[in-house]
Each structure stands twice: as C-alpha cells, then as structure tokens.
GROMACS .gro file of C-alpha atoms in nm:
model
  309
    1UNK     CA    1  10.856  11.724   9.880
    2UNK     CA    2  11.059  11.549   9.692
    3UNK     CA    3  11.030  11.317   9.359
    4UNK     CA    4  11.225  11.048   9.297
    5UNK     CA    5  11.221  10.806   9.023
    6UNK     CA    6  11.233  10.414   9.147
    7UNK     CA    7  11.540  10.182   9.148
    8UNK     CA    8  11.656   9.860   9.323
    9UNK     CA    9  11.933   9.732   9.433
   10UNK     CA   10  12.124   9.400   9.483
   11UNK     CA   11  12.315   9.367   9.803
   12UNK     CA   12  12.560   9.114   9.743
   13UNK     CA   13  12.799   9.352   9.990
   14UNK     CA   14  12.665   9.159  10.244
   15UNK     CA   15  12.744   8.817  10.100
   16UNK     CA   16  13.114   8.911  10.259
   17UNK     CA   17  12.969   9.010  10.608
   18UNK     CA   18  12.907   8.832  10.915
   19UNK     CA   19  12.561   8.754  10.984
   20UNK     CA   20  12.505   8.992  11.285
   21UNK     CA   21  12.624   9.304  11.065
   22UNK     CA   22  12.398   9.176  10.794
   23UNK     CA   23  12.099   9.159  11.005
   24UNK     CA   24  12.152   9.485  11.152
   25UNK     CA   25  12.192   9.684  10.802
   26UNK     CA   26  11.873   9.503  10.715
   27UNK     CA   27  11.716   9.615  11.032
   28UNK     CA   28  11.743   9.939  11.043
   29UNK     CA   29  11.552   9.991  10.717
   30UNK     CA   30  11.247  10.030  10.901
   31UNK     CA   31  11.360  10.325  11.148
   32UNK     CA   32  11.579  10.448  10.882
   33UNK     CA   33  11.863  10.431  11.180
   34UNK     CA   34  12.126  10.331  10.935
   35UNK     CA   35  12.325  10.641  11.088
   36UNK     CA   36  12.332  10.466  11.428
   37UNK     CA   37  12.563  10.184  11.297
   38UNK     CA   38  12.942  10.169  11.418
   39UNK     CA   39  13.198   9.908  11.391
   40UNK     CA   40  13.073   9.790  11.752
   41UNK     CA   41  12.676   9.833  11.705
   42UNK     CA   42  12.586   9.473  11.526
   43UNK     CA   43  12.612   9.246  11.819
   44UNK     CA   44  12.429   9.474  12.044
   45UNK     CA   45  12.210   9.552  11.768
   46UNK     CA   46  12.114   9.148  11.689
   47UNK     CA   47  12.122   9.062  12.107
   48UNK     CA   48  11.829   9.269  12.104
   49UNK     CA   49  11.622   9.116  11.816
   50UNK     CA   50  11.661   8.771  11.943
   51UNK     CA   51  11.600   8.891  12.316
   52UNK     CA   52  11.267   9.084  12.244
   53UNK     CA   53  11.160   8.804  12.024
   54UNK     CA   54  11.191   9.086  11.687
   55UNK     CA   55  11.178   8.702  11.463
   56UNK     CA   56  11.091   8.900  11.097
   57UNK     CA   57  11.480   9.089  11.158
   58UNK     CA   58  11.619   8.755  11.205
   59UNK     CA   59  11.529   8.581  10.867
   60UNK     CA   60  11.770   8.823  10.719
   61UNK     CA   61  12.098   8.562  10.824
   62UNK     CA   62  12.042   8.268  10.644
   63UNK     CA   63  12.307   7.975  10.626
   64UNK     CA   64  12.420   7.638  10.496
   65UNK     CA   65  12.480   7.357  10.701
   66UNK     CA   66  12.599   7.001  10.580
   67UNK     CA   67  12.492   6.696  10.803
   68UNK     CA   68  12.613   6.328  10.816
   69UNK     CA   69  12.312   6.136  11.030
   70UNK     CA   70  12.234   5.757  10.985
   71UNK     CA   71  11.877   5.721  10.836
   72UNK     CA   72  11.639   5.682  11.087
   73UNK     CA   73  11.755   6.033  11.233
   74UNK     CA   74  11.762   6.152  10.870
   75UNK     CA   75  11.377   6.080  10.860
   76UNK     CA   76  11.308   6.173  11.226
   77UNK     CA   77  11.392   6.533  11.098
   78UNK     CA   78  11.221   6.510  10.733
   79UNK     CA   79  10.918   6.385  10.982
   80UNK     CA   80  10.935   6.766  11.164
   81UNK     CA   81  11.065   7.013  10.926
   82UNK     CA   82  10.973   7.381  10.859
   83UNK     CA   83  10.913   7.492  10.570
   84UNK     CA   84  11.112   7.758  10.589
   85UNK     CA   85  11.498   7.485  10.615
   86UNK     CA   86  11.535   7.404  10.238
   87UNK     CA   87  11.708   7.046  10.272
   88UNK     CA   88  11.877   6.844   9.954
   89UNK     CA   89  11.953   6.501  10.066
   90UNK     CA   90  12.227   6.211   9.874
   91UNK     CA   91  12.220   5.906  10.065
   92UNK     CA   92  12.346   5.991  10.472
   93UNK     CA   93  12.397   6.363  10.336
   94UNK     CA   94  12.192   6.621  10.387
   95UNK     CA   95  12.232   7.055  10.239
   96UNK     CA   96  11.983   7.227  10.490
   97UNK     CA   97  11.962   7.631  10.455
   98UNK     CA   98  11.740   7.809  10.698
   99UNK     CA   99  11.727   8.127  10.831
  100UNK     CA  100  11.810   8.205  11.220
  101UNK     CA  101  11.473   8.230  11.294
  102UNK     CA  102  11.390   7.918  11.095
  103UNK     CA  103  11.689   7.754  11.348
  104UNK     CA  104  11.547   7.950  11.657
  105UNK     CA  105  11.208   7.799  11.640
  106UNK     CA  106  11.308   7.461  11.536
  107UNK     CA  107  11.484   7.458  11.821
  108UNK     CA  108  11.245   7.584  12.003
  109UNK     CA  109  10.952   7.378  11.831
  110UNK     CA  110  11.151   7.040  11.780
  111UNK     CA  111  11.409   7.101  12.092
  112UNK     CA  112  11.423   6.680  12.048
  113UNK     CA  113  11.497   6.650  11.740
  114UNK     CA  114  11.899   6.478  11.723
  115UNK     CA  115  11.995   6.697  11.383
  116UNK     CA  116  11.802   6.995  11.495
  117UNK     CA  117  12.018   6.963  11.888
  118UNK     CA  118  12.336   6.944  11.605
  119UNK     CA  119  12.339   7.212  11.406
  120UNK     CA  120  12.175   7.437  11.674
  121UNK     CA  121  12.520   7.323  11.865
  122UNK     CA  122  12.752   7.436  11.586
  123UNK     CA  123  12.485   7.758  11.576
  124UNK     CA  124  12.571   7.862  11.906
  125UNK     CA  125  12.923   7.812  11.944
  126UNK     CA  126  12.948   8.038  11.641
  127UNK     CA  127  12.672   8.295  11.758
  128UNK     CA  128  12.584   8.276  12.072
  129UNK     CA  129  12.396   8.623  12.086
  130UNK     CA  130  12.171   8.453  11.882
  131UNK     CA  131  12.048   8.111  12.100
  132UNK     CA  132  12.161   8.289  12.432
  133UNK     CA  133  11.766   8.393  12.585
  134UNK     CA  134  11.647   8.005  12.432
  135UNK     CA  135  11.872   7.743  12.520
  136UNK     CA  136  11.703   7.437  12.711
  137UNK     CA  137  11.816   7.358  13.036
  138UNK     CA  138  12.202   7.207  13.002
  139UNK     CA  139  12.242   7.409  12.691
  140UNK     CA  140  12.360   7.258  12.356
  141UNK     CA  141  12.632   6.963  12.300
  142UNK     CA  142  12.706   6.806  12.025
  143UNK     CA  143  12.521   6.543  11.911
  144UNK     CA  144  12.664   6.199  11.877
  145UNK     CA  145  12.673   5.973  11.499
  146UNK     CA  146  12.594   6.371  11.370
  147UNK     CA  147  12.858   6.561  11.204
  148UNK     CA  148  12.763   6.944  11.089
  149UNK     CA  149  12.984   7.128  10.942
  150UNK     CA  150  12.862   7.498  10.770
  151UNK     CA  151  12.915   7.555  10.407
  152UNK     CA  152  13.074   7.922  10.275
  153UNK     CA  153  12.932   8.103  10.012
  154UNK     CA  154  13.192   8.015   9.779
  155UNK     CA  155  13.129   7.665   9.821
  156UNK     CA  156  12.745   7.690   9.769
  157UNK     CA  157  12.805   7.866   9.405
  158UNK     CA  158  12.964   7.602   9.277
  159UNK     CA  159  12.638   7.384   9.360
  160UNK     CA  160  12.462   7.227   9.014
  161UNK     CA  161  12.180   7.430   8.923
  162UNK     CA  162  11.928   7.287   9.124
  163UNK     CA  163  12.046   7.276   9.431
  164UNK     CA  164  12.192   7.636   9.401
  165UNK     CA  165  11.853   7.752   9.289
  166UNK     CA  166  11.728   7.607   9.663
  167UNK     CA  167  12.010   7.692   9.877
  168UNK     CA  168  12.185   8.054   9.742
  169UNK     CA  169  11.977   8.333   9.867
  170UNK     CA  170  11.999   8.659   9.774
  171UNK     CA  171  11.876   8.994   9.843
  172UNK     CA  172  11.732   9.355   9.667
  173UNK     CA  173  11.657   9.624   9.814
  174UNK     CA  174  11.349   9.829   9.624
  175UNK     CA  175  11.324  10.161   9.649
  176UNK     CA  176  10.935  10.212   9.521
  177UNK     CA  177  10.551  10.335   9.643
  178UNK     CA  178  10.347  10.137   9.862
  179UNK     CA  179  10.184  10.009   9.630
  180UNK     CA  180  10.433   9.821   9.504
  181UNK     CA  181  10.551   9.686   9.781
  182UNK     CA  182  10.217   9.562   9.895
  183UNK     CA  183  10.189   9.332   9.567
  184UNK     CA  184  10.575   9.194   9.638
  185UNK     CA  185  10.529   9.090  10.023
  186UNK     CA  186  10.224   8.782   9.903
  187UNK     CA  187  10.509   8.613   9.799
  188UNK     CA  188  10.579   8.335  10.030
  189UNK     CA  189  10.841   8.203  10.097
  190UNK     CA  190  11.013   8.561  10.180
  191UNK     CA  191  11.178   8.809  10.426
  192UNK     CA  192  11.107   9.162  10.398
  193UNK     CA  193  11.159   9.444  10.629
  194UNK     CA  194  11.049   9.787  10.518
  195UNK     CA  195  11.033  10.126  10.630
  196UNK     CA  196  10.814  10.227  10.894
  197UNK     CA  197  10.576  10.484  10.843
  198UNK     CA  198  10.471  10.473  11.205
  199UNK     CA  199  10.850  10.499  11.314
  200UNK     CA  200  10.957  10.738  11.053
  201UNK     CA  201  10.880  11.097  11.153
  202UNK     CA  202  10.978  11.275  10.781
  203UNK     CA  203  10.924  11.655  10.899
  204UNK     CA  204  11.228  11.583  11.076
  205UNK     CA  205  11.549  11.680  10.964
  206UNK     CA  206  11.708  11.331  10.839
  207UNK     CA  207  11.471  11.334  10.578
  208UNK     CA  208  11.431  11.682  10.498
  209UNK     CA  209  11.151  11.770  10.684
  210UNK     CA  210  10.919  11.669  10.356
  211UNK     CA  211  10.756  11.382  10.202
  212UNK     CA  212  10.959  11.171   9.917
  213UNK     CA  213  10.703  11.017   9.646
  214UNK     CA  214  10.782  10.772   9.338
  215UNK     CA  215  10.752  10.959   9.055
  216UNK     CA  216  10.454  10.782   8.855
  217UNK     CA  217  10.535  10.575   8.480
  218UNK     CA  218  10.175  10.671   8.361
  219UNK     CA  219  10.201  10.935   8.259
  220UNK     CA  220  10.446  11.225   8.139
  221UNK     CA  221  10.533  11.543   8.270
  222UNK     CA  222  10.376  11.815   8.076
  223UNK     CA  223  10.093  11.628   8.127
  224UNK     CA  224   9.727  11.755   8.254
  225UNK     CA  225   9.746  11.397   8.492
  226UNK     CA  226  10.072  11.407   8.579
  227UNK     CA  227  10.034  11.836   8.705
  228UNK     CA  228   9.707  11.686   8.902
  229UNK     CA  229   9.898  11.365   9.047
  230UNK     CA  230  10.138  11.657   9.188
  231UNK     CA  231   9.898  11.886   9.365
  232UNK     CA  232   9.729  11.580   9.546
  233UNK     CA  233  10.064  11.469   9.669
  234UNK     CA  234  10.189  11.911   9.756
  235UNK     CA  235   9.792  11.885   9.935
  236UNK     CA  236   9.873  11.524  10.119
  237UNK     CA  237  10.229  11.630  10.212
  238UNK     CA  238  10.098  11.949  10.364
  239UNK     CA  239   9.825  11.805  10.582
  240UNK     CA  240  10.078  11.551  10.701
  241UNK     CA  241  10.307  11.740  10.829
  242UNK     CA  242  10.006  11.946  11.016
  243UNK     CA  243   9.880  11.635  11.103
  244UNK     CA  244  10.225  11.574  11.262
  245UNK     CA  245  10.218  11.899  11.507
  246UNK     CA  246   9.985  11.793  11.722
  247UNK     CA  247   9.962  11.424  11.679
  248UNK     CA  248  10.224  11.077  11.628
  249UNK     CA  249  10.346  10.973  11.317
  250UNK     CA  250  10.149  10.638  11.334
  251UNK     CA  251   9.834  10.880  11.393
  252UNK     CA  252   9.967  11.115  11.057
  253UNK     CA  253  10.061  10.827  10.854
  254UNK     CA  254   9.709  10.720  10.794
  255UNK     CA  255   9.651  11.030  10.486
  256UNK     CA  256   9.942  10.932  10.308
  257UNK     CA  257   9.906  10.754   9.972
  258UNK     CA  258  10.038  10.495   9.735
  259UNK     CA  259  10.246  10.723   9.622
  260UNK     CA  260  10.491  10.761   9.922
  261UNK     CA  261  10.870  10.653   9.846
  262UNK     CA  262  10.952  10.362  10.091
  263UNK     CA  263  11.265  10.121  10.083
  264UNK     CA  264  11.154   9.719  10.146
  265UNK     CA  265  11.457   9.484  10.137
  266UNK     CA  266  11.319   9.128  10.015
  267UNK     CA  267  11.527   8.829  10.071
  268UNK     CA  268  11.465   8.491   9.897
  269UNK     CA  269  11.664   8.185   9.731
  270UNK     CA  270  11.701   8.205   9.371
  271UNK     CA  271  11.400   7.885   9.315
  272UNK     CA  272  11.188   8.191   9.460
  273UNK     CA  273  11.325   8.442   9.271
  274UNK     CA  274  11.256   8.287   8.970
  275UNK     CA  275  10.897   8.242   9.081
  276UNK     CA  276  10.855   8.616   9.098
  277UNK     CA  277  10.989   8.752   8.815
  278UNK     CA  278  10.758   8.526   8.594
  279UNK     CA  279  10.471   8.696   8.797
  280UNK     CA  280  10.586   9.059   8.825
  281UNK     CA  281  10.803   9.067   8.426
  282UNK     CA  282  10.501   8.938   8.230
  283UNK     CA  283  10.268   9.184   8.023
  284UNK     CA  284  10.030   9.081   8.270
  285UNK     CA  285  10.211   9.230   8.534
  286UNK     CA  286  10.178   9.614   8.715
  287UNK     CA  287  10.332   9.814   8.519
  288UNK     CA  288  10.500   9.967   8.826
  289UNK     CA  289  10.628   9.663   8.940
  290UNK     CA  290  10.759   9.561   8.550
  291UNK     CA  291  10.967   9.888   8.597
  292UNK     CA  292  11.165   9.740   8.798
  293UNK     CA  293  11.111   9.392   8.769
  294UNK     CA  294  11.196   9.315   8.402
  295UNK     CA  295  11.582   9.500   8.436
  296UNK     CA  296  11.620   9.321   8.810
  297UNK     CA  297  11.539   9.007   8.582
  298UNK     CA  298  11.818   9.064   8.317
  299UNK     CA  299  12.077   9.109   8.666
  300UNK     CA  300  12.020   8.832   8.787
  301UNK     CA  301  12.042   8.643   8.457
  302UNK     CA  302  12.350   8.786   8.415
  303UNK     CA  303  12.504   8.730   8.722
  304UNK     CA  304  12.336   8.344   8.759
  305UNK     CA  305  12.274   8.245   8.447
  306UNK     CA  306  12.300   7.872   8.569
  307UNK     CA  307  11.982   7.928   8.674
  308UNK     CA  308  11.796   8.171   8.463
  309UNK     CA  309  11.884   8.104   8.180
   0.00000   0.00000   0.00000
C-alpha cells in the first residue's frame, strides 16, 4: 500500500484553455483516465457527456455573458431564472455567469424566455457540441432587440469586488481522504467531480496494484495509535485485493475506509469560496479539513485580495 499526505492545487492553468479541454480534464478525474487525453480527445469527450446527459461534468465549464435588453425582457428572465445563474444588473445591462449545464437546462425548461434563447444562440454558434441534442425545432437564432457578448476572463477579473466575487469562478483539486470530501460536497452551489471507487480498480497497473491512503494528522508515526491505524489499512488493502479476484470494483470497494485517498475538483465562485473558508478554517472545523483549507485560504487571499482582504 501507499501512504501520502493531503494536498490541494488551484487549477488556474485551465482558465486559459477552451471549455471543451477544461471539461475533459475535470471529467476524466472520475475514472482516472487522464492518460487518454490527446490533442483531439476533448471534443469527442464533451459531445459524449452532453449526449448521455452527464450533466455534472458539464458544470465544470462556466461562461460570463453581457446582455443588453429592455426592462420587460429582463423582468421575464428574473421571473424564470435558475438559481445556478449568477446575475448582476445595471439599468438595461446584465452580467450573467453560468455553467454549460445551467444554460442547457434553461434552454430545456425555459425555451420561450427571450434572454435564454439569445444567450444560447450565441453559445451554440461558438460551441455547437454542447447543444446539438437539445436544439428546439428550427434551431437557435439571434433575438432582435437583445445584444449578447461573451465576456473574456481578463475583463471579469477587472470587475469591482462585489461583482468579481459573484462572477469569477475558481477550480481547486484536492487530494484528501474521503471523510474530507463527505464534508466538501455539502456546499451549495458548487460543482464537484470526484474519483470513483466504483470504476477505479486499484489492482490495475496504473494504480501500482495497490491502495493509496491519506496519512492521518492525528498521530505521529512513532505512536502506538499510528501503528494500529497502519495495521488496519494493510488488512483492508489485503481484503480489497482479494475481493477483486472474484468481484467487481463496485462490490470490493465496500470494505474501503474513510482513509482512502481520493481526488475531487471543487468549482465555485469567489463568493462561495469565501463561505467555505469561513466554515472550514474555523477552530471548530474538522482538523483534517483545516489541514488543507487554512493554507488554501492564504493562497486565495494572495491572489484575490480585493475579495478576501
């Protein structure tokens, strides 16, 4: 077996990639199939996700749109809006940020909303692979009287603090134990993709034919408690690998404990990250959570000081 320390990483390199590349990178964490990423693999991957309705994967791509419309059209949008669209208004100008999933579901469930049709028409022109299976009869065309523009990230980052907190999304990859991820996924609204023990077969060569565990921060390595924990993990790995000889991964995983290493990507706006840090960095928070969250908060404060300081 392998024992590693927990860690986390802000995935800012994805901010410079296309939506398809970003979504594929995040989506492949579930099956640990990153080795299948090539220069041509992103579009077929996201097309498959959209076709089969794997909506959680499509939450990993977010766009910000600038929309100009009259008061009645804007009022109609606010009557229908999804809670997963983040909207700021100044007179007849809207800034709307949402994931590909949010826009797809607005088109599916609110197809007669003029702003939704206009926004999705622009997105479909730029990224038809996200909408090809859900287009209304006659397709999508620009709506007269509504102007829509995609807002680039560098422009989003120049927004004042209150709007930056709402519209700037940041993805973080955590390598932690499953007790930590059980708490992370309680936060709403965030997007999550996590390594799946149902499909990952840790007897395979790409996992080193072993189970990886996260080193607990509660005991020193020379303590009796740590020795007992290590013994339990060794026995768990032995039983898991033995079960895999006759069972599927989803069956064998039933013996795996909270100490198992898992990877999870959390994608949220700065407003939500501020709330997460408030809860998960407090002295009352679970110690293993604080172990990764306290240094991560310091990094957010450095990068996004206008929001966090």
